[in-house]
PDB file of C-alpha atoms in Angstrom:
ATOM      1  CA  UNK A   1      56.410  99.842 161.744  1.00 59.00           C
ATOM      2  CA  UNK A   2      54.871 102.236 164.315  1.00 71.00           C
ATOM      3  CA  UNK A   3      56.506 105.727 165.147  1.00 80.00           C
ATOM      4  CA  UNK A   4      56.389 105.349 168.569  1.00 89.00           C
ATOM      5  CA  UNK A   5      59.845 105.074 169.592  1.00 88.00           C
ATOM      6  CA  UNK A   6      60.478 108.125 166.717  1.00 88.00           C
ATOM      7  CA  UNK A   7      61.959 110.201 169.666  1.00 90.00           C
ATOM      8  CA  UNK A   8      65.016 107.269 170.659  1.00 90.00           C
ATOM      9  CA  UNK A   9      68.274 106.620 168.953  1.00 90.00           C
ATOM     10  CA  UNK A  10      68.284 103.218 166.834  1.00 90.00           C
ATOM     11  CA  UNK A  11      70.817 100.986 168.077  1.00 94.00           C
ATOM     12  CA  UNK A  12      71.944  97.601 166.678  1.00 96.00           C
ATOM     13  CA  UNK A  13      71.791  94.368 168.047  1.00 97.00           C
ATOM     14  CA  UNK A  14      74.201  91.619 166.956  1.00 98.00           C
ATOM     15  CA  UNK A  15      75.500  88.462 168.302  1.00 98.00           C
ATOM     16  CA  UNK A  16      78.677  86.737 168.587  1.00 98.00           C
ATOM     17  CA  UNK A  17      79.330  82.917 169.245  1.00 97.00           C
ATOM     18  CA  UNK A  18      82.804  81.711 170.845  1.00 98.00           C
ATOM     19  CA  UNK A  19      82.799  78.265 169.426  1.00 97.00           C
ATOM     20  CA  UNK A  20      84.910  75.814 171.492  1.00 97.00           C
ATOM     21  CA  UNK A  21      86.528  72.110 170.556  1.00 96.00           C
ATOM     22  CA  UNK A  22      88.999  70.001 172.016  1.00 96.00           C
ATOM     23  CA  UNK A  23      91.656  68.133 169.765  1.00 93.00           C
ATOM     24  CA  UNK A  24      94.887  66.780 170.306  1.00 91.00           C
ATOM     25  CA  UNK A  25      94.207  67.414 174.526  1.00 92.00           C
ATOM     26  CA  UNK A  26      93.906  71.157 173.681  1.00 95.00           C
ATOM     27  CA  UNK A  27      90.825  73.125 174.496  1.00 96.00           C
ATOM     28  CA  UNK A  28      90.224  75.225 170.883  1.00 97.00           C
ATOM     29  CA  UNK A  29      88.147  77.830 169.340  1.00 97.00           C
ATOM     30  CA  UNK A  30      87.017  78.883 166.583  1.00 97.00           C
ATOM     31  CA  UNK A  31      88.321  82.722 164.976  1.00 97.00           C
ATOM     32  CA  UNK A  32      88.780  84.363 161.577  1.00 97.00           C
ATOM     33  CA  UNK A  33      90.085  87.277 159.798  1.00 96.00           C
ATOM     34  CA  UNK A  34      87.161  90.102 159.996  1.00 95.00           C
ATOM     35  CA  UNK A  35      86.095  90.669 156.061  1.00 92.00           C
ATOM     36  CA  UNK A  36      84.114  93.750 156.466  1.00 92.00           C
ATOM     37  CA  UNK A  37      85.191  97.616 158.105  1.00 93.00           C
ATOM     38  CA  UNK A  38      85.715  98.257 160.731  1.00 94.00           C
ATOM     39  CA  UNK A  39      87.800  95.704 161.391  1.00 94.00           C
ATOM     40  CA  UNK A  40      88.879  94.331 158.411  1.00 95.00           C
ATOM     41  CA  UNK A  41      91.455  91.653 158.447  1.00 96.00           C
ATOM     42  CA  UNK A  42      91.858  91.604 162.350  1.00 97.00           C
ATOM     43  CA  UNK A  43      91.134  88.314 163.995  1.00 98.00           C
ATOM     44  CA  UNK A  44      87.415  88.066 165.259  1.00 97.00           C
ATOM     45  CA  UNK A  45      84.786  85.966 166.725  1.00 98.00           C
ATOM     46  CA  UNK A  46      82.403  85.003 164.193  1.00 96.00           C
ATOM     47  CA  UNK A  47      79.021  86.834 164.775  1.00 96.00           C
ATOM     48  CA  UNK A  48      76.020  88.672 162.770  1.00 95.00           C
ATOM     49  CA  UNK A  49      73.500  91.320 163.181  1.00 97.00           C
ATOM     50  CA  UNK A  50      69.730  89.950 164.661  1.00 98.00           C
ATOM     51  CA  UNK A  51      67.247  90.079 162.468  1.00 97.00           C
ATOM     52  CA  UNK A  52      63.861  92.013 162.234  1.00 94.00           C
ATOM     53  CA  UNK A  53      62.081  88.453 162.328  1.00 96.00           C
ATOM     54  CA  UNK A  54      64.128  86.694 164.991  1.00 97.00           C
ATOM     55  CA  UNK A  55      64.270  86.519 168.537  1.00 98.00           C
ATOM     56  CA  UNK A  56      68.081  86.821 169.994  1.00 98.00           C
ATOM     57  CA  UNK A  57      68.401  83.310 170.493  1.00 97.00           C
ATOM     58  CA  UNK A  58      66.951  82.130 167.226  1.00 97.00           C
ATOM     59  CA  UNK A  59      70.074  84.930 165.679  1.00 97.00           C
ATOM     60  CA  UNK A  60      72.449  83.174 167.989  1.00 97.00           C
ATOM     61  CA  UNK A  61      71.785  79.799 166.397  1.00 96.00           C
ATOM     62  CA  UNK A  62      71.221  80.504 162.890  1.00 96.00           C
ATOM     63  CA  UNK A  63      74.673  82.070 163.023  1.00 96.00           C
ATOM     64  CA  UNK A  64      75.914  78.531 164.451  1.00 95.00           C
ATOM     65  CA  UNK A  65      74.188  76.869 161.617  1.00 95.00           C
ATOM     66  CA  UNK A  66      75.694  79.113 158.929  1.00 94.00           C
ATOM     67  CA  UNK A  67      79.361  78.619 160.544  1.00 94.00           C
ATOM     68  CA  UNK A  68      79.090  74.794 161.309  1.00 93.00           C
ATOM     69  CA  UNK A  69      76.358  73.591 159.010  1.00 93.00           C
ATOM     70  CA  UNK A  70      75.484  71.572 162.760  1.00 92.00           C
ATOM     71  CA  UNK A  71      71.758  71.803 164.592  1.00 90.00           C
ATOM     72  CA  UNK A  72      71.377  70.741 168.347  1.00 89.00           C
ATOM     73  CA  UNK A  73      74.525  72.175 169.324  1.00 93.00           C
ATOM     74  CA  UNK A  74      74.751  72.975 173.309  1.00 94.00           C
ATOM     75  CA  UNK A  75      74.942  76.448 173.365  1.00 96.00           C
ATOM     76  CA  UNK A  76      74.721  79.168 176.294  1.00 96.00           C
ATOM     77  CA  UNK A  77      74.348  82.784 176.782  1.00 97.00           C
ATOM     78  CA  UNK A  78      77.434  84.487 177.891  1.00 98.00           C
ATOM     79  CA  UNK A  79      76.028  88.213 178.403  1.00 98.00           C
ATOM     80  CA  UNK A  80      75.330  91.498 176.703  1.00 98.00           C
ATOM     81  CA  UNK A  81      78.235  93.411 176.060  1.00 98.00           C
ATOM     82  CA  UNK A  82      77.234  97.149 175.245  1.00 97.00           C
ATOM     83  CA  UNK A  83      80.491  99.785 175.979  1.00 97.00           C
ATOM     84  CA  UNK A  84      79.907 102.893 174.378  1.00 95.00           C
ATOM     85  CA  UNK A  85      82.645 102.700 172.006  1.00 93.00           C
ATOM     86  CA  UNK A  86      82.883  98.604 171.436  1.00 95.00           C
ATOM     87  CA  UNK A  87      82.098  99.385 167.474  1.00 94.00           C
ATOM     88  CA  UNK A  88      83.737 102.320 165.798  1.00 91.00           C
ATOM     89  CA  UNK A  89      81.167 101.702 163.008  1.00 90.00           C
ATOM     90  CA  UNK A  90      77.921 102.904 164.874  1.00 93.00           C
ATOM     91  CA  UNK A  91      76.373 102.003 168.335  1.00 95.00           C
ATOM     92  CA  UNK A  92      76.073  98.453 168.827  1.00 97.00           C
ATOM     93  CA  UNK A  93      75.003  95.773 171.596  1.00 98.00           C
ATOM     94  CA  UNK A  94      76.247  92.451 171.182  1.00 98.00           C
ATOM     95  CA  UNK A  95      75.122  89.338 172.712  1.00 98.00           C
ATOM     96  CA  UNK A  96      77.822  86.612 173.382  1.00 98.00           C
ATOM     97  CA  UNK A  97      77.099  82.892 173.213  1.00 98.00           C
ATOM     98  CA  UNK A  98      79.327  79.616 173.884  1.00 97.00           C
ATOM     99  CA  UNK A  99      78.661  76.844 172.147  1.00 97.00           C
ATOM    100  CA  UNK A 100      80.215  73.204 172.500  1.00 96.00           C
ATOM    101  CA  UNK A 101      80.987  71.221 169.163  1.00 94.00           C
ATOM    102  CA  UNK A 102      83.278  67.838 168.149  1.00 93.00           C
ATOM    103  CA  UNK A 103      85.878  69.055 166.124  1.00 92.00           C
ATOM    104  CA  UNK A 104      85.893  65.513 164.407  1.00 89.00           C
ATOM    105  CA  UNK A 105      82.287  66.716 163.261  1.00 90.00           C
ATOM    106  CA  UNK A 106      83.273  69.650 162.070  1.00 91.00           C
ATOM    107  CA  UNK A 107      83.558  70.043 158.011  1.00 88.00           C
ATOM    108  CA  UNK A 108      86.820  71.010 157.117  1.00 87.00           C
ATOM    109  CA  UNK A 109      85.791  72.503 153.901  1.00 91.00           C
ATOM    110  CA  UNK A 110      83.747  74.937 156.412  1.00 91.00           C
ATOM    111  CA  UNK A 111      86.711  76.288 157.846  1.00 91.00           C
ATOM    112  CA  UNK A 112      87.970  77.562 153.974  1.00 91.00           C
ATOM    113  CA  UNK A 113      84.778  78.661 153.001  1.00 92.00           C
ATOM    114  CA  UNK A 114      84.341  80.923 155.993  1.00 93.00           C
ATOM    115  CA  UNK A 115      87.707  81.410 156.644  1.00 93.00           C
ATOM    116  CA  UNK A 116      88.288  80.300 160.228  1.00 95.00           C
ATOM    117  CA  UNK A 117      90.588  78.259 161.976  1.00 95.00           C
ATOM    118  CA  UNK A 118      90.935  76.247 165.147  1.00 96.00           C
ATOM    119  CA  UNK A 119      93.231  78.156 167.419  1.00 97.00           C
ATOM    120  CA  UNK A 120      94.503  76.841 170.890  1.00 96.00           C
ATOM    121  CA  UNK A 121      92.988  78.716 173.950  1.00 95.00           C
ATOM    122  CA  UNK A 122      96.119  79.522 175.213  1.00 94.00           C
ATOM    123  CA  UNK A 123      97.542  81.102 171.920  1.00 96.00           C
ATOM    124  CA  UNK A 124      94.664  83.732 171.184  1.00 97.00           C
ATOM    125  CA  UNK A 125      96.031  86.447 168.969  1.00 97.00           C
ATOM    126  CA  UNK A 126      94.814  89.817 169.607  1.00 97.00           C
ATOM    127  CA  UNK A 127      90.968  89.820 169.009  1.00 98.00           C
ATOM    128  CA  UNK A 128      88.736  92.518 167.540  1.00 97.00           C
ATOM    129  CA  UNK A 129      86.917  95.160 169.571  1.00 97.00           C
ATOM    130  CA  UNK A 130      85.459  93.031 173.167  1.00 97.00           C
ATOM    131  CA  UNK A 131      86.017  89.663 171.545  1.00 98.00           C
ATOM    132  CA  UNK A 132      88.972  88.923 174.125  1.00 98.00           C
ATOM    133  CA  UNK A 133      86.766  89.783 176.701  1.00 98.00           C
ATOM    134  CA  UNK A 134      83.858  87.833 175.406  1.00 98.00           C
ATOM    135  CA  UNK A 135      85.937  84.403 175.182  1.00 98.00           C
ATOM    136  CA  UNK A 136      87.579  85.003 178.808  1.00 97.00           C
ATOM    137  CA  UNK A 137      84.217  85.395 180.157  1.00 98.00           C
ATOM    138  CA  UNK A 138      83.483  82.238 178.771  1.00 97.00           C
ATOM    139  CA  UNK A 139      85.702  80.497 179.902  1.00 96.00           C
ATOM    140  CA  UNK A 140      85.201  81.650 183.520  1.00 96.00           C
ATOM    141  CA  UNK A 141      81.730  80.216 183.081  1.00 96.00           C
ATOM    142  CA  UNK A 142      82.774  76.838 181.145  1.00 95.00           C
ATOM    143  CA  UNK A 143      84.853  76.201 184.133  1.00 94.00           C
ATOM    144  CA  UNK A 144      82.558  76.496 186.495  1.00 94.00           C
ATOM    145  CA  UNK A 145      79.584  75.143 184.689  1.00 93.00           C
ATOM    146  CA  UNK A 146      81.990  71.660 184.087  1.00 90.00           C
ATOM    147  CA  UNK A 147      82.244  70.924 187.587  1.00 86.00           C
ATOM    148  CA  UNK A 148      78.592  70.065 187.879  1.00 86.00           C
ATOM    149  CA  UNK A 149      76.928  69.435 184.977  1.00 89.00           C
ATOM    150  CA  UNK A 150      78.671  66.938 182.007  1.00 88.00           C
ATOM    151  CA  UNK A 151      78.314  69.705 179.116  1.00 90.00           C
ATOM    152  CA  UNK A 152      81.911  68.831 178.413  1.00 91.00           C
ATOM    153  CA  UNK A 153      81.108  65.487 176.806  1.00 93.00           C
ATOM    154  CA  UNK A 154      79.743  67.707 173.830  1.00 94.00           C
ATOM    155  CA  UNK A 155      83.130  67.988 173.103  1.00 95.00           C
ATOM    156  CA  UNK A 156      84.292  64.780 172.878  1.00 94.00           C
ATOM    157  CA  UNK A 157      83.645  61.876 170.343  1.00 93.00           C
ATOM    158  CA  UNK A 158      80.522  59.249 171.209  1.00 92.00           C
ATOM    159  CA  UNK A 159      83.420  56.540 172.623  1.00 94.00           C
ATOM    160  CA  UNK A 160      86.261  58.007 174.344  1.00 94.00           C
ATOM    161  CA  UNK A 161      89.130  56.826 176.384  1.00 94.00           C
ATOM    162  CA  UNK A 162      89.273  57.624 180.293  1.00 94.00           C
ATOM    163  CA  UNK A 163      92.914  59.505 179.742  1.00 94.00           C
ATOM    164  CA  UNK A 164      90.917  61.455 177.045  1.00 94.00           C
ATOM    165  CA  UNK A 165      88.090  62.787 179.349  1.00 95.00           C
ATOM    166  CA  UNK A 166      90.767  63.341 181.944  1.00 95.00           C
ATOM    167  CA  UNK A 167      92.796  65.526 179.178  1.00 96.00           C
ATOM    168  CA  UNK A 168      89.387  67.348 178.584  1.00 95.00           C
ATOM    169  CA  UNK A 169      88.946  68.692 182.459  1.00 94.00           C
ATOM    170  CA  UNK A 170      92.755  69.569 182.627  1.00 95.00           C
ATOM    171  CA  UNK A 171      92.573  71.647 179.239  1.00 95.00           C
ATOM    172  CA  UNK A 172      89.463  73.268 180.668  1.00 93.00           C
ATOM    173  CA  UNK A 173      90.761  74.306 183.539  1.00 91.00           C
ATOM    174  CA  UNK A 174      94.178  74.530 182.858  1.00 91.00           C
ATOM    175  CA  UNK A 175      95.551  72.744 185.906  1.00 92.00           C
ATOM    176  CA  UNK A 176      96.796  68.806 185.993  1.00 94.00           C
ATOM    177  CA  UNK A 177      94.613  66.592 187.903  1.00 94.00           C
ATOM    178  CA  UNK A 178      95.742  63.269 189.661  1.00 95.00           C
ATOM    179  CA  UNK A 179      95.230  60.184 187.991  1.00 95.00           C
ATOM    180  CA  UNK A 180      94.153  58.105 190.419  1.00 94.00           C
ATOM    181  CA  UNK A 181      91.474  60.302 192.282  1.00 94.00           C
ATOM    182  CA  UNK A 182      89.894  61.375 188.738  1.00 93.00           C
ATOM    183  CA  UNK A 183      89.213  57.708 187.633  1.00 93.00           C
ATOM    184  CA  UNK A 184      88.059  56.736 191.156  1.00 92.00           C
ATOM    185  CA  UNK A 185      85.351  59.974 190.888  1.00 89.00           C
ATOM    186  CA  UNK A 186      84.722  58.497 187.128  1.00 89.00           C
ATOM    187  CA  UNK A 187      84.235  54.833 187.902  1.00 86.00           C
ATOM    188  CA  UNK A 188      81.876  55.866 190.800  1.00 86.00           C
ATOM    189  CA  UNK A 189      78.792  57.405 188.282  1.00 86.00           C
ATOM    190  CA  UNK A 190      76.923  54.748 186.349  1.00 85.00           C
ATOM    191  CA  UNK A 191      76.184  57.061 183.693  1.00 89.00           C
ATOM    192  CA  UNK A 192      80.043  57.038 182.164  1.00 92.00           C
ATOM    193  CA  UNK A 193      79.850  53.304 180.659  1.00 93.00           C
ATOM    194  CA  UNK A 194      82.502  51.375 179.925  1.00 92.00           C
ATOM    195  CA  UNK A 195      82.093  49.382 177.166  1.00 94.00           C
ATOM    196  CA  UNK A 196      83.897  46.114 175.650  1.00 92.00           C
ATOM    197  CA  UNK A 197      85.665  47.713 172.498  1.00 91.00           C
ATOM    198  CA  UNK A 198      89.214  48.801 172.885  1.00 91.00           C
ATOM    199  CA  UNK A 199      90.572  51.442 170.960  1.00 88.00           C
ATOM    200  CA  UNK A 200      94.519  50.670 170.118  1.00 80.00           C
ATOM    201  CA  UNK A 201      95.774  54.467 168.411  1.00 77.00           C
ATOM    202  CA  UNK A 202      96.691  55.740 171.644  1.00 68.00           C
ATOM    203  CA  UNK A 203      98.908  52.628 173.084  1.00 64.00           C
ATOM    204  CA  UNK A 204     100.017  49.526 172.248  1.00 68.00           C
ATOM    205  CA  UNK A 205      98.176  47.480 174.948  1.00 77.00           C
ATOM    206  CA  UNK A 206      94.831  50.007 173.984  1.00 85.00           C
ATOM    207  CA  UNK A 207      92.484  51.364 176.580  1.00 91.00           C
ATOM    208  CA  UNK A 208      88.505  51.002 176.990  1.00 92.00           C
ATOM    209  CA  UNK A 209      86.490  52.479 175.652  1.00 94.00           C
ATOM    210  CA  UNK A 210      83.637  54.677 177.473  1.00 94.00           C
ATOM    211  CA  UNK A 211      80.531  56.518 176.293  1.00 94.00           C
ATOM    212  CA  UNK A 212      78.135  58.909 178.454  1.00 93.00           C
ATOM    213  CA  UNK A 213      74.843  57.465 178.900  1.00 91.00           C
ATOM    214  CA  UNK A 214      72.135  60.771 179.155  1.00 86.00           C
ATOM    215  CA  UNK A 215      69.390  58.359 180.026  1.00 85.00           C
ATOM    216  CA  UNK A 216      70.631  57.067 183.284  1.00 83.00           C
ATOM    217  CA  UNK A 217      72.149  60.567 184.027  1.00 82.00           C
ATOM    218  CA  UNK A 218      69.047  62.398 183.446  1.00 81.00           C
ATOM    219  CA  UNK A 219      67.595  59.486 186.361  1.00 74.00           C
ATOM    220  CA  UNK A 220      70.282  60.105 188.574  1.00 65.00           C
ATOM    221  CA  UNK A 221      72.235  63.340 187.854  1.00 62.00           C
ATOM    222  CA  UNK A 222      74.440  63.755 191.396  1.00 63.00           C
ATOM    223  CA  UNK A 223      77.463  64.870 188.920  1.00 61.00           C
ATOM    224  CA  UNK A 224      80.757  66.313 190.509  1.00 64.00           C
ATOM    225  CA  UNK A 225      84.083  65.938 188.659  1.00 62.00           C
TER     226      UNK A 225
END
């Protein structure tokens, strides 16, 4: 370690991740109990300090990994948020990032070991320190991002129903959309595929079955929903 920097306060760096799901047409994320001062016991994001050997990005996702036991999970940078007096502990910057998972994918035994939950978007208790503000920002940018580019399918199983994708954008952006017009806007990119199996939980006459093809959207990506 070289002493050049002798003369400058240390500060810390740390990351937090707002992890997001959709189940049962509700847009979810992921928050526990804090188990370490200050804090302690107040709902929180679930985050970690960068280490000496690791790049911000590489903290970002070994944090994922450690919460979801998943790798190649989309995941985005949300900002730096640095207030003076964000961390009664001692001076520290935090990085936010959103990341997109199924919740069907998700180990349950995960969310006992770590002690997390899945907690509607809409019914966020109060959050620990910035955390609020990290998870509105990112929101603000997963709505916008979802209008043009099909990150949202990350949250969604491999074969999903039209009236599920539709649930999806209207949890995401927290408005109804019309039927008719969002089918019509579906039906018109070749890269949402229907596909001959029917699945029969959500009504009795069942409803086709779609997937997202990445090949044929990666060859023709003119996406607007």
């Amino acid at each position: 370690m070289t002493s050049f920097y002798k003369d400058y306060q240390k500060i810390f760096v740390s990351v937090d991740c707002i992890i997001f799901g959709f189940d049962e047409n509700k847009l979810k994320i992921l928050i526990g109990k804090r188990k370490m001062d200050p804090g302690r016991g107040e709902w929180s994001l679930y985050g970690g300090f960068v280490h000496n050997d690791e790049s911000v990005d590489d903290a970002a996702h070994r944090t994922l990994f450690e919460l979801t036991g998943m790798r190649n999970v989309y995941m985005r940078q949300v900002g730096a948020f640095g207030a003076v007096d964000r961390d009664p502990g001692e001076r520290v910057v935090s990085v936010a990032y959103y990341a997109f998972i199924n919740v069907k994918d998700y180990d349950d035994r995960l969310l006992k070991e770590h002690g997390v939950e899945w907690v509607n978007i809409e019914e966020i208790p109060s959050l620990y320190s910035d955390h609020r503000e990290m998870v509105d920002k990112a929101r603000k940018l997963m709505k916008e991002q979802i209008k043009t580019d099909p990150v949202g399918f990350n949250l969604l199983p491999n074969l999903f129903t039209l009236t599920q994708l539709q649930r999806l954008y209207e949890a995401v952006n927290n408005e109804e959309l019309d039927k008719r017009n969002f089918r019509k806007r579906v039906k018109e990119m070749d890269f949402i595929e229907k596909t001959d199996l029917i699945d029969k939980k959500s009504s009795k006459r069942g409803a086709y079955l779609y997937r997202f093809n990445k090949k044929a959207y990666n060859e023709d990506s003119n996406f607007k929903l």
